[in-house]
Tab-separated table of C-alpha atoms in Angstrom:
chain	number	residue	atom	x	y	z
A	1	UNK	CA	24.582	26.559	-17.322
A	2	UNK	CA	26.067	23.594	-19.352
A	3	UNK	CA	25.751	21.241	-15.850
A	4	UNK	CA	22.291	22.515	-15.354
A	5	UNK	CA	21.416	21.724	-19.309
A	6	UNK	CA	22.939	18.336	-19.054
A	7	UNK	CA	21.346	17.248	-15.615
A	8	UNK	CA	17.978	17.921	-17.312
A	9	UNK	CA	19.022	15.807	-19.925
A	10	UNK	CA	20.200	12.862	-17.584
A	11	UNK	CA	16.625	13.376	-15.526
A	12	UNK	CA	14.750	12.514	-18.492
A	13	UNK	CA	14.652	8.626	-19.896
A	14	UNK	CA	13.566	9.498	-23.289
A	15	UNK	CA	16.279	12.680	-23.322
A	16	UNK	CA	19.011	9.985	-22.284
A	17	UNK	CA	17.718	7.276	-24.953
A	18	UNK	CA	18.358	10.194	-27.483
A	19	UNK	CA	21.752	10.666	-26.243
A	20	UNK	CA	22.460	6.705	-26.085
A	21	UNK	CA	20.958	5.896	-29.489
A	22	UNK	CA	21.883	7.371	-32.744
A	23	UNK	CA	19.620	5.727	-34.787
A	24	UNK	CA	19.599	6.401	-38.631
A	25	UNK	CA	16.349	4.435	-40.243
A	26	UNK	CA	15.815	4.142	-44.012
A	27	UNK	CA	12.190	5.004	-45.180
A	28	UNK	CA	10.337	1.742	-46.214
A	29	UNK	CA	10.478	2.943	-50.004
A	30	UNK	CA	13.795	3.170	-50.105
A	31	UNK	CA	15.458	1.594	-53.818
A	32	UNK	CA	18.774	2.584	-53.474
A	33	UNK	CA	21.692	3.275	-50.968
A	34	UNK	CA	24.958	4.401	-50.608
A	35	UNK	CA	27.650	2.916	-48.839
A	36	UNK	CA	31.075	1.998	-48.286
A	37	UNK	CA	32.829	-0.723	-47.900
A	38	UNK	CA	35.478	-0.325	-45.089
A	39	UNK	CA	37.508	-3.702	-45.696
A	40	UNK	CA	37.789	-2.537	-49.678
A	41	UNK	CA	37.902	0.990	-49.079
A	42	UNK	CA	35.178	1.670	-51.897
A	43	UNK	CA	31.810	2.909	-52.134
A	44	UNK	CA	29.362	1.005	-53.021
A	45	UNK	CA	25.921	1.902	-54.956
A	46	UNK	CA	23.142	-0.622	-53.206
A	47	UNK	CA	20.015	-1.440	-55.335
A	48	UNK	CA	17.159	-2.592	-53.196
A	49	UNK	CA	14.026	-4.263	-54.196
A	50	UNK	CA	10.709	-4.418	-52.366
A	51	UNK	CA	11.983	-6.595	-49.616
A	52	UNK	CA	15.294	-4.885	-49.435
A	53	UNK	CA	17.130	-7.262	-51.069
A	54	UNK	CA	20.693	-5.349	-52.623
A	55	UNK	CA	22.399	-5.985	-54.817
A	56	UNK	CA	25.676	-4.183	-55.404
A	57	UNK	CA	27.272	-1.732	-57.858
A	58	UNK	CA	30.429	-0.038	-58.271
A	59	UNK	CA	30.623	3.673	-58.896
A	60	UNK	CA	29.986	2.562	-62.547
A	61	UNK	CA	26.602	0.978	-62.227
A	62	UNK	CA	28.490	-2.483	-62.788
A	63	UNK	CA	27.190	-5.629	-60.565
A	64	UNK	CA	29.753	-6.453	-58.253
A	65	UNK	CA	30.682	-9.812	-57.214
A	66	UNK	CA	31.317	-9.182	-53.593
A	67	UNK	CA	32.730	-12.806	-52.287
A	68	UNK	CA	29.705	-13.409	-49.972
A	69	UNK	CA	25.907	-13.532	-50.320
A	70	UNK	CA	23.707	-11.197	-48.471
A	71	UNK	CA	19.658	-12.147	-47.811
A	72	UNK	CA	17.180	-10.050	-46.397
A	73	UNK	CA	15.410	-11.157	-43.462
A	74	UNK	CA	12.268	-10.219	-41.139
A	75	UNK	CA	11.346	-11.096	-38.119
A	76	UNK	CA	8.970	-10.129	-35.365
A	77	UNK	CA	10.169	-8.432	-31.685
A	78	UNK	CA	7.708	-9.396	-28.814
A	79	UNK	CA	5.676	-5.979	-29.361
A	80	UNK	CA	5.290	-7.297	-32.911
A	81	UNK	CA	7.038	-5.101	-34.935
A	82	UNK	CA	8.826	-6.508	-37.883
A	83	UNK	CA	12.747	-6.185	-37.409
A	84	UNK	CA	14.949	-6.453	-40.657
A	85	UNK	CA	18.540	-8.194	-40.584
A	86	UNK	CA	21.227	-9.102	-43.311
A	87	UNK	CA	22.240	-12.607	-43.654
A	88	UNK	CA	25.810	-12.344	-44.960
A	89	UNK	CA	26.926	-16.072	-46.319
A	90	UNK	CA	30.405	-16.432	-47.354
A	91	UNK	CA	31.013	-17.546	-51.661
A	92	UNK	CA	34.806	-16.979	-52.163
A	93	UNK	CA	35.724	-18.988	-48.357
A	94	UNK	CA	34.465	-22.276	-47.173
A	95	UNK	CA	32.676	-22.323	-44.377
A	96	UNK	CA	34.089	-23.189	-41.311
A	97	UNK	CA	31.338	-24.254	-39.373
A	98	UNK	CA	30.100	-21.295	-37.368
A	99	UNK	CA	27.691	-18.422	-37.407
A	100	UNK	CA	27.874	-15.185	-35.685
A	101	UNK	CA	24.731	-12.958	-34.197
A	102	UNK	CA	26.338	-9.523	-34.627
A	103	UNK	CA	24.784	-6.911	-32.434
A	104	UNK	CA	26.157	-3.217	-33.422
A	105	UNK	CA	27.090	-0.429	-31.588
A	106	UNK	CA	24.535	2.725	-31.250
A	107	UNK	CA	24.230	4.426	-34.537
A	108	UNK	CA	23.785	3.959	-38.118
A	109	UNK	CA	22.179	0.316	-39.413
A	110	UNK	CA	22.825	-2.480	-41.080
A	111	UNK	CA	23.707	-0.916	-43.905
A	112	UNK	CA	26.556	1.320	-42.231
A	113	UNK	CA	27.724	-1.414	-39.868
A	114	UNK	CA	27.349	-4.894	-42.299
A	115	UNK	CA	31.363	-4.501	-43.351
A	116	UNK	CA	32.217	-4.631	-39.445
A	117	UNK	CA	31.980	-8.501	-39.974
A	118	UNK	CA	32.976	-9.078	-43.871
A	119	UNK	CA	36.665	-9.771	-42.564
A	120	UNK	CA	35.056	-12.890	-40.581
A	121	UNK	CA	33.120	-13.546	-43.818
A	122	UNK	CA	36.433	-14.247	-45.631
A	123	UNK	CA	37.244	-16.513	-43.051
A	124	UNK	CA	34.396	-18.602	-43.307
A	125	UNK	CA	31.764	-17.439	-40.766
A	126	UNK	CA	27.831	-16.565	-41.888
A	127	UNK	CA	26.591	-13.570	-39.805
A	128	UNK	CA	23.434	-12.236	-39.185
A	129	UNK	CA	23.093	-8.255	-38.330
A	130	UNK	CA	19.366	-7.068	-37.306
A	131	UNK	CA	18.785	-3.818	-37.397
A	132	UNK	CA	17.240	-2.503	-33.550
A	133	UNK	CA	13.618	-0.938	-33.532
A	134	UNK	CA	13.966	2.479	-35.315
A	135	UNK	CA	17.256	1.745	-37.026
A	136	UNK	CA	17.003	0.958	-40.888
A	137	UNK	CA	14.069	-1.023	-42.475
A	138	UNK	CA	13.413	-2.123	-38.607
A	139	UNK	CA	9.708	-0.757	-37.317
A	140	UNK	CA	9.117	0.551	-33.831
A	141	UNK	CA	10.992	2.826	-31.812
A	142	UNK	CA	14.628	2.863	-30.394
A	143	UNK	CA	14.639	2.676	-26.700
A	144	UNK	CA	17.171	1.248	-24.414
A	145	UNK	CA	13.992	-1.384	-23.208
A	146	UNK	CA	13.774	-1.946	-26.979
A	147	UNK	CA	17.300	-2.441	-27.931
A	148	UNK	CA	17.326	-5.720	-25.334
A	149	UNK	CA	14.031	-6.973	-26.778
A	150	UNK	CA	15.195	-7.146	-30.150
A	151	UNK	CA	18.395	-8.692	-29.350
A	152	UNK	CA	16.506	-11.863	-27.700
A	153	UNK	CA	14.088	-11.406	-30.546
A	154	UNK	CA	17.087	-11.756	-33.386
A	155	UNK	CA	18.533	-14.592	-30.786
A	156	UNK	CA	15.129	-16.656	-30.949
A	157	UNK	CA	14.553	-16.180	-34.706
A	158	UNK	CA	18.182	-17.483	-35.645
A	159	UNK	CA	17.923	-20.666	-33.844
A	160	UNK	CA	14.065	-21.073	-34.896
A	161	UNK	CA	14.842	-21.065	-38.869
A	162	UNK	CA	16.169	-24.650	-38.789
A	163	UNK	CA	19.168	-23.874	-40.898
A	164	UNK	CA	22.753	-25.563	-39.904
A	165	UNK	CA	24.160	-22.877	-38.004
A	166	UNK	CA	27.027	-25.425	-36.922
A	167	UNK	CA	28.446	-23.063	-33.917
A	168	UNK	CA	26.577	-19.851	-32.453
A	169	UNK	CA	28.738	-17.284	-31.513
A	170	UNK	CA	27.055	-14.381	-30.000
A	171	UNK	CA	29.459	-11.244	-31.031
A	172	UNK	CA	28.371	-7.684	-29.890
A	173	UNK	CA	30.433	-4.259	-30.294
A	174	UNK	CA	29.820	-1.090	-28.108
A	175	UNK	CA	26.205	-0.705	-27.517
A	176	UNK	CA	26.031	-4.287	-28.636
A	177	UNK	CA	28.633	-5.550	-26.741
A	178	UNK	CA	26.443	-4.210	-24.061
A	179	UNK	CA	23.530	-5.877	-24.743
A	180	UNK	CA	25.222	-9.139	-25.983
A	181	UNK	CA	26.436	-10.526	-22.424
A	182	UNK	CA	22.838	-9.201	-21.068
A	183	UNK	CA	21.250	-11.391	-23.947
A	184	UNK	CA	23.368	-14.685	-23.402
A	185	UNK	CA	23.208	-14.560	-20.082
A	186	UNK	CA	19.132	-15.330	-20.019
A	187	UNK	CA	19.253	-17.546	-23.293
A	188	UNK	CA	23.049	-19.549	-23.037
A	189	UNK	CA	20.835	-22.470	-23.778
A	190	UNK	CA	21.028	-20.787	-26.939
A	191	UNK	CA	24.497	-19.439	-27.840
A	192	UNK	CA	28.476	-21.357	-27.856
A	193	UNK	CA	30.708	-18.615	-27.179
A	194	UNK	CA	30.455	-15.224	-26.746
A	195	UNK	CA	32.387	-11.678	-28.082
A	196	UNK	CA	32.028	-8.127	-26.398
A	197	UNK	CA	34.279	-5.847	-27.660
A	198	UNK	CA	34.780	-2.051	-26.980
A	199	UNK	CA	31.816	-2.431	-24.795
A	200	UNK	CA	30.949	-0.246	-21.763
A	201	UNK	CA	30.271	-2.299	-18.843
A	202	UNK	CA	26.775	-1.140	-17.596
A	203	UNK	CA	24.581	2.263	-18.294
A	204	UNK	CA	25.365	3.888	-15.414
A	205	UNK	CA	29.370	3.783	-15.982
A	206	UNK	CA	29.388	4.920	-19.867
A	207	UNK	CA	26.870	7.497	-18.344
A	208	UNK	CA	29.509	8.655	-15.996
A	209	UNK	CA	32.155	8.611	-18.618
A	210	UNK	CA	30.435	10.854	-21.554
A	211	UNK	CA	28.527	13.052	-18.756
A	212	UNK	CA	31.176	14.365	-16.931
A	213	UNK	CA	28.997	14.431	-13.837
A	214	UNK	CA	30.644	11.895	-11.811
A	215	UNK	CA	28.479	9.977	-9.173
A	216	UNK	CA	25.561	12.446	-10.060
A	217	UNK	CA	25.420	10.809	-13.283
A	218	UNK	CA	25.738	7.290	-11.799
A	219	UNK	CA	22.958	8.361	-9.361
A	220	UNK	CA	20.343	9.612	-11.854
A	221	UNK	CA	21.105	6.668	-14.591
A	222	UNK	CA	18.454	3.756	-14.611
A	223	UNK	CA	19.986	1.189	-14.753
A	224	UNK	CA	17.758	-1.653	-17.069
A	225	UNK	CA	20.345	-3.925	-17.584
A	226	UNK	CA	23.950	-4.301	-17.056
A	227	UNK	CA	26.570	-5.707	-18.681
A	228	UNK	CA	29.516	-6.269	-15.971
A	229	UNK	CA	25.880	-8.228	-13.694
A	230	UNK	CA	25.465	-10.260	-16.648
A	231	UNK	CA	28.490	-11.637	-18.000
A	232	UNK	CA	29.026	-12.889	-14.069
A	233	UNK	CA	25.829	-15.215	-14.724
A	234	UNK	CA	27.264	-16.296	-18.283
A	235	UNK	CA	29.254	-20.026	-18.130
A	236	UNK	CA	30.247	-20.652	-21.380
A	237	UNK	CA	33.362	-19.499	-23.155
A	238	UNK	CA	33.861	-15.534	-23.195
A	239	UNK	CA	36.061	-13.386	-25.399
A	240	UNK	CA	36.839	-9.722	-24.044
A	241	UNK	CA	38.290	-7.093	-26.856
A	242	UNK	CA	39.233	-3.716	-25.947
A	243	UNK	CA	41.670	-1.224	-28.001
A	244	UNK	CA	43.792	0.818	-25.464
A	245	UNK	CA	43.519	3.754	-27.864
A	246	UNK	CA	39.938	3.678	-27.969
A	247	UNK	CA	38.879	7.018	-27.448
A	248	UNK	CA	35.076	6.439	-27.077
A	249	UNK	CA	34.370	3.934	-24.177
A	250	UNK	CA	37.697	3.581	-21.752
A	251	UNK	CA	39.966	0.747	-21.556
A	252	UNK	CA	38.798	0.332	-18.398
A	253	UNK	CA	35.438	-0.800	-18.950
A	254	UNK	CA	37.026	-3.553	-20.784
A	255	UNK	CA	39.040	-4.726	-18.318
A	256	UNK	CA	35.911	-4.406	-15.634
A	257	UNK	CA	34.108	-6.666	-17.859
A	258	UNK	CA	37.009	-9.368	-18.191
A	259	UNK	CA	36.899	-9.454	-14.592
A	260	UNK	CA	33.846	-9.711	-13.962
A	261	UNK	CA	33.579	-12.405	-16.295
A	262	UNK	CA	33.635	-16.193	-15.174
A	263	UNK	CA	36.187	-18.545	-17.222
A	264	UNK	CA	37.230	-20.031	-19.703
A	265	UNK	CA	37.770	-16.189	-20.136
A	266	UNK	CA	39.891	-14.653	-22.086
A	267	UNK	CA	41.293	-10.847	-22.600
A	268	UNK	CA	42.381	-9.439	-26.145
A	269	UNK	CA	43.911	-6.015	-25.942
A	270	UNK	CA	44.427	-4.026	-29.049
A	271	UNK	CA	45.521	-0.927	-30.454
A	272	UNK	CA	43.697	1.331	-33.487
A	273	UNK	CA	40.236	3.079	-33.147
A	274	UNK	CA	37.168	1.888	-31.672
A	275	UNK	CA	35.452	-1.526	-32.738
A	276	UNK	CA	38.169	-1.340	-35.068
A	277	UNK	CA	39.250	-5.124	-34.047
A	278	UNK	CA	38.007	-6.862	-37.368
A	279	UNK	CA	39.846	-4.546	-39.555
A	280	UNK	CA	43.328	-5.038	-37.886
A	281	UNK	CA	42.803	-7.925	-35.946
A	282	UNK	CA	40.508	-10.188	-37.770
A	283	UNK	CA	42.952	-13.351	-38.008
A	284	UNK	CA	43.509	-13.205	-34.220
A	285	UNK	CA	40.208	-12.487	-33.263
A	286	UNK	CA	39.143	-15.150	-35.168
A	287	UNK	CA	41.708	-17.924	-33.783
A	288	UNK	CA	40.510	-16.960	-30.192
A	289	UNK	CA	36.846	-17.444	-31.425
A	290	UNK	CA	37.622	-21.126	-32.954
A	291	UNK	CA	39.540	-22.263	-30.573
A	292	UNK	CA	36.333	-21.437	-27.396
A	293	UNK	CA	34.174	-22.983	-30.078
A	294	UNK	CA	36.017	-26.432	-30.610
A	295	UNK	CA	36.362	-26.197	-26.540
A	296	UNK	CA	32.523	-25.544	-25.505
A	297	UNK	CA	31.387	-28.449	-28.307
A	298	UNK	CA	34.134	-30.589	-27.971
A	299	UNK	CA	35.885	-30.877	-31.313
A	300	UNK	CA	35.854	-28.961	-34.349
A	301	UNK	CA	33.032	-27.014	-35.474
């Protein structure tokens, strides 16, 4: 009965989309939010104006001074709904010259996933995090087709603002280390380096590992885009991060991606939970990311 109820499930786009995407939007009148803050182990009371701008309170009401600067931004996908992103800049570090385009994993928004990059924030890096169609402030629907469009769309929009991004690295985790490779690979024009880490290495294999159905699975999975096909047509510097305790997508795919990938390549195993690289590895991760920078411009950012 349970193979028969989740064969229907894999014959069905939309059904599969639904078990892919975990989307968690925030109604359009939203004024406040609750969150917390992973790299300060706190939570966090979020006052939001009419364009979603927060700003940040402790458990007191008090206005926090949080070390970095966070803007609300909109932009259009090529279906021309509006997408909404964070622009995290950093106050309490100087700048070192580079930007990151952080693509999250599956579920949640901005708002859940923003503290994923704060340890990069300390080190100097401004990051933008858009929100997919459906997830957060961001209109339209989450779909797997989707998910890629907005990616590009986020891509685009970054480069079009005319602000001094100095370096562009391109860092996605889980679903978005996914999409990431499958984004830089049609628009490296675009991008410096690029970051994939606990990623699964194409639809078809992560459906295979959380189905349980073997090559049935692997059979009945459309395949959009892949991962592992793209990151073969990418030719600038990649960096591959994969805990061997993550319990969510399998070491393996990791590795499949690293060697599929064309050099300068390099591979970062890790230990702890998964995505959990910034919170444990941050100094590392960030060493590796510099150093592909100063080597695909040619000095220091």
């Amino acid at each position: 009965m349970i193979l028969v109820a989740t064969c229907a499930t894999l014959l069905q786009a939309c059904a599969f989309n639904g078990l892919f995407l975990s989307p968690e939007p925030i109604p359009a009148t939203a004024s406040t939010a609750t969150l917390k803050d992973h790299t300060k182990k706190v939570v966090i009371q979020v006052e939001l104006d009419p364009l979603h701008q927060p700003t940040f309170r402790n458990e007191q009401g008090e206005v926090l001074d949080m070390g970095y600067a966070i803007t609300s931004r909109f932009f259009p996908n090529e279906r021309g709904h509006m997408l909404h992103a964070w622009y995290i800049t950093p106050l309490a570090a100087a700048s070192n010259g580079a930007t990151l385009l952080f693509f999250h994993g599956n579920s949640g928004n901005v708002t859940t996933n923003y503290s994923m990059m704060l340890p990069f924030v300390e080190r100097g890096y401004s990051v933008l995090i858009p929100d997919y169609s459906g997830y957060g402030f961001s209109e339209g629907k989450a779909t797997r087709r989707h998910v890629k469009e907005d990616g590009i769309a986020a891509l685009k929009y970054l480069r079009g603002t005319g602000e001094d991004l100095g370096a562009l690295i391109l860092y996605g985790q889980s679903l978005g280390g996914h999409l990431a490779p499958c984004v830089a690979a049609e628009h490296q024009d675009l991008i410096d380096a690029l970051v994939v880490e606990g990623a699964f290495s194409s639809h078809d294999d992560v459906a295979v590992a959380l189905a349980k159905l073997g090559f049935f699975a692997r059979w009945m999975t459309r395949e959009m885009y892949s991962a592992k096909r793209s990151i073969a047509e990418f030719h600038k510097p990649v960096l591959v991060v994969h805990s061997r305790e993550d319990a969510t997508i399998p070491f393996a795919m990791g590795e499949r991606l690293f060697g599929a990938a064309n050099g300068p390549k390099t591979f970062l195993p890790i230990d702890q939970c998964h995505v959990c690289g910034p919170f444990y590895y941050a100094d590392s991760i960030s060493d590796h990311m510099l150093r592909m920078v100063e080597g695909a411009r040619g000095g220091t950012p």
